Amino acid sequence: MLNTLLTLRKASLAYGDVPLLDNAELSIAEGERIGLIGRNGTGKSSLLQALAGEIRLDDGEKQTKDGLRIVRLPQEPDLPAAPTLKESLILRAHFDEEDSRAYWQQVASLDAFLQKLKVNPDIDPARASGGERKKAAIALAFAQSPDLLLLDEPTNHLDIDGILMLENLIKETCRNNRALVVITHDRAFLDDVSTRIVELDRGILRSYPGNFAAYEQHKSYELSIEETSNRKFDKFWRQEEVWIRRGIEARRTRNEGRVRRLERLRREREARRERMGRVSMSIDSGEKSGRLVAELRGISKSFGGRQIIKGLNFRLMRGDRLGLVGPNGAGKSTLIKILLGQLPPDQGTVRLGTNLHIAYFDQLRAQLDLNKTVADTIAPGSEWVEIGGVRKHVKSYLADFLFSPRRADSPVSALSGGERNRLLLARLFALPANLLVLDEPTNDLDIDSLEILEQTLADFSGTLILVSHDRRFLDNTVTQVLAAESGGEWHEYVGGYTDWLKYRRPAPANPEPAEKKAPVLPARPARKKALRLTYREGKELESLPGDIEALEQEQEKLIAAMADPGYHRSPVEQIKADRLRLDELPKILERKYARWEELEGKKKAAEENS
């Protein structure tokens, strides 16, 4: 039986008059990998700080195993100034310099994890990118060999390759007697890493065994039960309120027990904290654009002698839903700026279509004026916005994005990262746009908001360009991928992230048709030599080489067709059928070759015995 590392009993914690933990219970055992989820502002980060002993509970009890070593990685790690990134990490961790042996063991462990995460330890920390700084801080957290590792949004600033490296590192390291609690909105990450999901909801911690997919099934059932229970409670409470107000006649026959029960019902209803509101998003796609949205011909771009785009030819048509995929620094944001005419290419031409109304979400949020209020950001100098021809008060519109009337009058500088993301989305969606360009829109959004954004984009009738490192978000949103590959090459693929992962180049199992060697086929056997084969087997053996060659040619033609830039505009039924056929062909070929070997062996044995 696994030992318990840490336990919370009747834990209470409040921020002002808002309870973050309300008599919450939690137990963490050895080897567990817990995904901690909940709406933004519910207190997830505060809970990690309480677990780490950095803040005290207002009430309740926390018990830990003797000698338990806890390390917490904050959302934005603070790296001290130092000549190199490695030296900055050593300063941050306060490695034990009095014990020379322990010090060098810690340094060696840090070196090992920096290497695993592909971090250059010698770069200047002040010039390191957000992704490099985050990976360096993750390496330090693992190097400190904690019994309980607490990670707060570790996937922020990481590209897909970095996220996959972190997933592997967690599964290699956090097992046996070590445990992990991680806050993240990356659902694919939670599916791959978590052994248990813990949800912080209205001050209560609820536990669900398994990964995020299992949680979704459990939660859907729970919410339906809760809504039914609340509906019955409210119906009964209203009936009792009607009874107590019936007047003189009711008061004469009033049952004191029933009165006390009504008072209890009132207290319960007042104490019941309603489920937090959900973001309500909609996009006004305005007038249709021309059929051609953008065309790139022979586009090349280099920075500092490094080519990030090389000879790109690409056409974006009305209604396309394009995802840009590639590691940090591959040039995704640069390609967007070239496509929008904000940055000239070194070579090639860009042609934009007609009647384009563009809404651009910048991952740096440079479009937000920190000195303006939230309301002025949406409707400068006015109290009204018009969405899809419907006039709406700006505070009512902001309420759809979970901004209270009081918050609407706050300066943008006072908003959290998640609130700034929601504000920028609210600003963009308030403008008619038939071309929506979203550069990392998922950063700092909680899972509920992510799912609503997905549905909103699914209902958008215009053209979409999306940059995201959220794999599930890409799969649920885009229908084609333009991927950055080696040497500045970009290639187009049908489908979302999963499809790109399956068919991306180079694909060892499916080499390029132009470079593929002709299949080595057996010589057609003469019928008269099939001595011990039945007549049917002889005919089958004779036809197999031609069958195999035809299947190989079909496979090559199908791969070439799916790689064509215009293929994604084919009917959905054809795309699905082609994918199924491409998956099926290798299995058919394998069976054909196995059958050919079997019949050839039988024939050879017959010849030797004759």
Coordinates of N, CA, C and O in Angstrom, one line a residue, residues 19-107:
P19 N -14.0 33.0 -0.2 CA -13.4 31.7 0.3 C -12.8 30.9 -0.9 O -13.4 30.6 -1.9
L20 N -11.4 30.6 -0.8 CA -10.8 29.8 -1.8 C -10.8 28.4 -1.4 O -11.0 27.5 -2.3
L21 N -10.7 28.1 -0.1 CA -10.9 26.7 0.4 C -11.9 26.8 1.5 O -11.9 27.6 2.3
D22 N -12.9 25.9 1.4 CA -14.0 25.9 2.3 C -14.1 24.5 3.0 O -14.8 23.6 2.4
N23 N -13.4 24.2 4.1 CA -13.4 22.9 4.7 C -13.0 21.8 3.7 O -13.6 20.8 3.7
A24 N -11.9 22.1 2.9 CA -11.5 21.2 1.9 C -10.7 20.1 2.4 O -10.0 20.2 3.4
E25 N -10.8 18.9 1.8 CA -10.0 17.7 2.1 C -9.2 17.2 1.0 O -9.7 17.2 -0.2
L26 N -7.9 16.9 1.2 CA -7.1 16.4 0.2 C -6.0 15.5 0.8 O -5.4 15.8 1.8
S27 N -5.7 14.4 0.1 CA -4.7 13.4 0.5 C -3.8 13.1 -0.8 O -4.4 12.8 -1.8
I28 N -2.5 13.2 -0.6 CA -1.6 12.9 -1.7 C -0.7 11.8 -1.4 O 0.0 11.8 -0.3
A29 N -0.7 10.7 -2.2 CA 0.1 9.5 -1.9 C 1.3 9.4 -2.8 O 1.4 10.1 -3.8
E30 N 2.2 8.6 -2.4 CA 3.4 8.3 -3.2 C 3.0 7.9 -4.6 O 2.1 7.1 -4.8
G31 N 3.8 8.4 -5.6 CA 3.6 7.9 -7.0 C 2.4 8.5 -7.7 O 2.2 8.3 -8.9
E32 N 1.6 9.3 -7.0 CA 0.4 10.0 -7.7 C 0.9 11.1 -8.6 O 1.8 11.9 -8.2
R33 N 0.2 11.3 -9.7 CA 0.4 12.5 -10.5 C -1.0 13.1 -10.7 O -1.9 12.7 -11.4
I34 N -1.2 14.2 -9.9 CA -2.5 14.8 -9.8 C -2.6 16.1 -10.7 O -1.7 16.9 -10.6
G35 N -3.6 16.1 -11.5 CA -3.9 17.3 -12.3 C -4.9 18.2 -11.5 O -6.0 17.7 -11.2
L36 N -4.5 19.4 -11.1 CA -5.4 20.3 -10.4 C -6.0 21.3 -11.4 O -5.3 22.0 -12.0
I37 N -7.3 21.2 -11.4 CA -8.0 22.1 -12.4 C -9.1 22.9 -11.7 O -9.4 22.7 -10.5
G38 N -9.6 23.9 -12.4 CA -10.6 24.8 -11.8 C -10.6 26.1 -12.6 O -9.6 26.5 -13.3
R39 N -11.7 26.9 -12.4 CA -11.7 28.2 -13.1 C -10.7 29.1 -12.6 O -10.2 29.0 -11.5
N40 N -10.3 30.1 -13.5 CA -9.3 31.1 -13.1 C -9.9 31.9 -11.9 O -11.1 32.2 -11.9
G41 N -9.0 32.1 -10.9 CA -9.5 32.9 -9.7 C -10.1 32.1 -8.6 O -10.4 32.6 -7.6
T42 N -10.1 30.7 -8.8 CA -10.7 29.9 -7.8 C -9.7 29.6 -6.6 O -10.1 29.1 -5.6
G43 N -8.4 29.9 -6.9 CA -7.4 29.7 -5.8 C -6.5 28.5 -6.0 O -5.9 28.0 -5.0
K44 N -6.3 28.0 -7.2 CA -5.4 26.9 -7.5 C -4.0 27.2 -7.1 O -3.3 26.4 -6.4
S45 N -3.5 28.4 -7.5 CA -2.1 28.7 -7.2 C -1.9 28.9 -5.7 O -0.9 28.6 -5.1
S46 N -2.9 29.5 -5.0 CA -2.9 29.7 -3.6 C -2.8 28.3 -2.9 O -2.1 28.1 -1.9
L47 N -3.5 27.3 -3.4 CA -3.5 26.0 -2.8 C -2.1 25.4 -2.9 O -1.6 24.8 -2.0
L48 N -1.4 25.6 -4.1 CA -0.1 25.0 -4.2 C 0.9 25.7 -3.2 O 1.7 25.1 -2.6
Q49 N 0.7 27.0 -3.0 CA 1.5 27.7 -2.0 C 1.2 27.2 -0.6 O 2.2 27.1 0.2
A50 N 0.0 26.9 -0.3 CA -0.3 26.3 1.0 C 0.3 25.0 1.2 O 0.8 24.6 2.2
L51 N 0.2 24.1 0.1 CA 0.8 22.8 0.2 C 2.4 22.9 0.4 O 2.9 22.1 1.1
A52 N 3.0 23.9 -0.2 CA 4.4 24.1 -0.1 C 4.8 24.8 1.2 O 6.0 24.9 1.5
G53 N 3.8 25.2 2.0 CA 4.1 25.9 3.3 C 4.5 27.3 3.1 O 5.1 27.9 4.1
E54 N 4.3 27.9 2.0 CA 4.6 29.3 1.7 C 3.6 30.3 2.3 O 3.9 31.4 2.5
I55 N 2.3 29.8 2.4 CA 1.3 30.6 3.1 C 0.6 29.6 4.1 O 0.6 28.4 3.9
R56 N 0.0 30.2 5.1 CA -0.7 29.4 6.1 C -2.2 29.3 5.9 O -2.8 30.3 5.3
L57 N -2.7 28.2 6.2 CA -4.2 28.1 6.1 C -4.8 28.9 7.2 O -4.3 29.2 8.3
D58 N -6.0 29.5 6.9 CA -6.8 30.2 7.8 C -7.3 29.3 8.9 O -7.5 29.7 10.1
D59 N -7.6 28.1 8.5 CA -8.2 27.1 9.5 C -8.0 25.7 8.9 O -7.7 25.6 7.7
G60 N -8.0 24.7 9.8 CA -7.8 23.4 9.3 C -6.5 22.9 9.6 O -5.7 23.5 10.3
E61 N -6.1 21.7 9.1 CA -4.9 21.0 9.5 C -4.2 20.5 8.2 O -4.8 20.0 7.3
K62 N -2.9 20.7 8.2 CA -2.0 20.1 7.2 C -1.0 19.1 7.8 O -0.2 19.6 8.7
Q63 N -1.0 17.9 7.4 CA 0.0 16.9 7.9 C 0.9 16.5 6.8 O 0.4 16.2 5.7
T64 N 2.2 16.4 7.1 CA 3.1 15.9 6.1 C 4.0 14.8 6.6 O 4.2 14.7 7.8
K65 N 4.5 14.0 5.8 CA 5.4 12.9 6.1 C 6.7 13.5 6.6 O 7.1 14.5 6.1
D66 N 7.3 12.9 7.6 CA 8.5 13.4 8.2 C 9.6 13.5 7.1 O 9.8 12.6 6.3
G67 N 10.3 14.7 7.1 CA 11.3 14.9 6.1 C 10.9 15.1 4.7 O 11.7 15.0 3.8
L68 N 9.6 15.3 4.5 CA 9.1 15.5 3.1 C 9.7 16.7 2.4 O 9.7 17.8 3.0
R69 N 10.2 16.5 1.3 CA 10.9 17.6 0.5 C 9.9 18.0 -0.6 O 9.6 17.2 -1.5
I70 N 9.5 19.3 -0.5 CA 8.5 19.8 -1.5 C 9.2 20.9 -2.3 O 9.8 21.8 -1.7
V71 N 9.0 20.9 -3.6 CA 9.5 22.0 -4.5 C 8.3 22.5 -5.3 O 7.6 21.7 -5.9
R72 N 8.1 23.8 -5.3 CA 7.1 24.4 -6.1 C 7.7 25.3 -7.3 O 8.6 26.1 -7.0
L73 N 7.2 25.0 -8.5 CA 7.5 25.9 -9.6 C 6.4 26.9 -9.9 O 5.3 26.5 -10.3
P74 N 6.6 28.2 -9.7 CA 5.6 29.2 -9.9 C 5.4 29.4 -11.4 O 6.2 28.9 -12.3
Q75 N 4.3 30.1 -11.8 CA 3.9 30.3 -13.2 C 5.1 31.1 -13.9 O 5.4 30.7 -15.0
E76 N 5.6 32.1 -13.3 CA 6.6 32.9 -13.9 C 7.8 32.9 -12.9 O 8.0 33.8 -12.1
P77 N 8.7 31.9 -13.1 CA 9.9 31.8 -12.2 C 10.8 33.0 -12.3 O 11.0 33.6 -13.4
D78 N 11.3 33.5 -11.1 CA 12.2 34.6 -11.1 C 13.6 34.1 -11.1 O 14.0 33.4 -10.2
L79 N 14.4 34.5 -12.1 CA 15.7 34.0 -12.3 C 16.7 35.2 -11.9 O 16.6 36.2 -12.6
P80 N 17.5 35.0 -10.9 CA 18.4 36.1 -10.5 C 19.4 36.5 -11.6 O 19.7 35.6 -12.5
A81 N 19.9 37.7 -11.6 CA 20.9 38.1 -12.6 C 22.2 37.4 -12.4 O 22.6 37.2 -11.3
A82 N 22.8 36.9 -13.5 CA 24.0 36.1 -13.4 C 24.6 36.1 -14.8 O 23.9 36.3 -15.8
P83 N 25.9 35.8 -14.9 CA 26.5 35.7 -16.3 C 25.9 34.6 -17.2 O 25.8 34.8 -18.4
T84 N 25.5 33.5 -16.6 CA 24.9 32.4 -17.4 C 23.6 31.9 -16.8 O 23.4 32.2 -15.6
L85 N 22.8 31.3 -17.6 CA 21.6 30.7 -17.1 C 21.8 29.7 -16.0 O 21.1 29.7 -15.0
K86 N 22.8 28.9 -16.2 CA 23.1 27.8 -15.1 C 23.5 28.5 -13.8 O 23.0 28.1 -12.7
E87 N 24.3 29.5 -13.8 CA 24.7 30.2 -12.6 C 23.4 30.9 -11.9 O 23.3 30.9 -10.7
S88 N 22.5 31.4 -12.8 CA 21.3 32.0 -12.2 C 20.5 30.9 -11.5 O 19.9 31.2 -10.4
L89 N 20.4 29.8 -12.1 CA 19.6 28.7 -11.4 C 20.2 28.2 -10.1 O 19.5 28.0 -9.1
I90 N 21.6 28.2 -10.1 CA 22.2 27.8 -8.8 C 22.0 28.8 -7.7 O 21.7 28.5 -6.6
L91 N 22.0 30.1 -8.1 CA 21.7 31.1 -7.1 C 20.3 31.0 -6.6 O 20.0 31.2 -5.4
R92 N 19.4 30.7 -7.5 CA 17.9 30.6 -7.2 C 17.7 29.5 -6.2 O 16.9 29.6 -5.3
A93 N 18.4 28.4 -6.4 CA 18.2 27.2 -5.6 C 18.9 27.2 -4.3 O 18.6 26.4 -3.4
H94 N 19.9 28.1 -4.1 CA 20.7 28.1 -2.9 C 21.4 26.7 -2.7 O 21.2 26.1 -1.6
F95 N 22.1 26.2 -3.7 CA 22.7 24.9 -3.5 C 23.7 25.0 -2.3 O 24.3 26.0 -2.0
D96 N 23.8 23.8 -1.6 CA 24.6 23.7 -0.4 C 26.1 23.8 -0.7 O 26.7 22.8 -1.2
E97 N 26.7 25.0 -0.5 CA 28.2 25.2 -0.8 C 29.1 24.7 0.3 O 30.3 24.6 0.1
E98 N 28.5 24.5 1.5 CA 29.3 24.1 2.6 C 29.7 22.6 2.5 O 30.8 22.2 2.9
D99 N 28.8 21.8 1.9 CA 29.1 20.4 1.7 C 29.5 20.3 0.2 O 28.7 20.3 -0.7
S100 N 30.8 20.2 0.0 CA 31.4 20.2 -1.4 C 30.8 19.0 -2.2 O 30.4 19.2 -3.4
R101 N 30.7 17.9 -1.6 CA 30.2 16.7 -2.4 C 28.8 16.9 -2.8 O 28.4 16.6 -3.9
A102 N 27.9 17.3 -1.8 CA 26.5 17.5 -2.1 C 26.3 18.6 -3.1 O 25.5 18.5 -4.0
Y103 N 27.2 19.7 -3.1 CA 27.0 20.8 -4.0 C 27.3 20.3 -5.5 O 26.5 20.6 -6.4
W104 N 28.3 19.5 -5.7 CA 28.6 19.1 -7.0 C 27.6 18.0 -7.5 O 27.4 17.9 -8.7
Q105 N 27.1 17.2 -6.6 CA 26.0 16.3 -7.0 C 24.8 17.1 -7.5 O 24.2 16.7 -8.5
Q106 N 24.5 18.2 -6.8 CA 23.3 19.0 -7.2 C 23.6 19.6 -8.6 O 22.7 19.7 -9.4
V107 N 24.8 20.1 -8.7 CA 25.2 20.8 -10.0 C 25.1 19.7 -11.2 O 24.6 20.0 -12.2

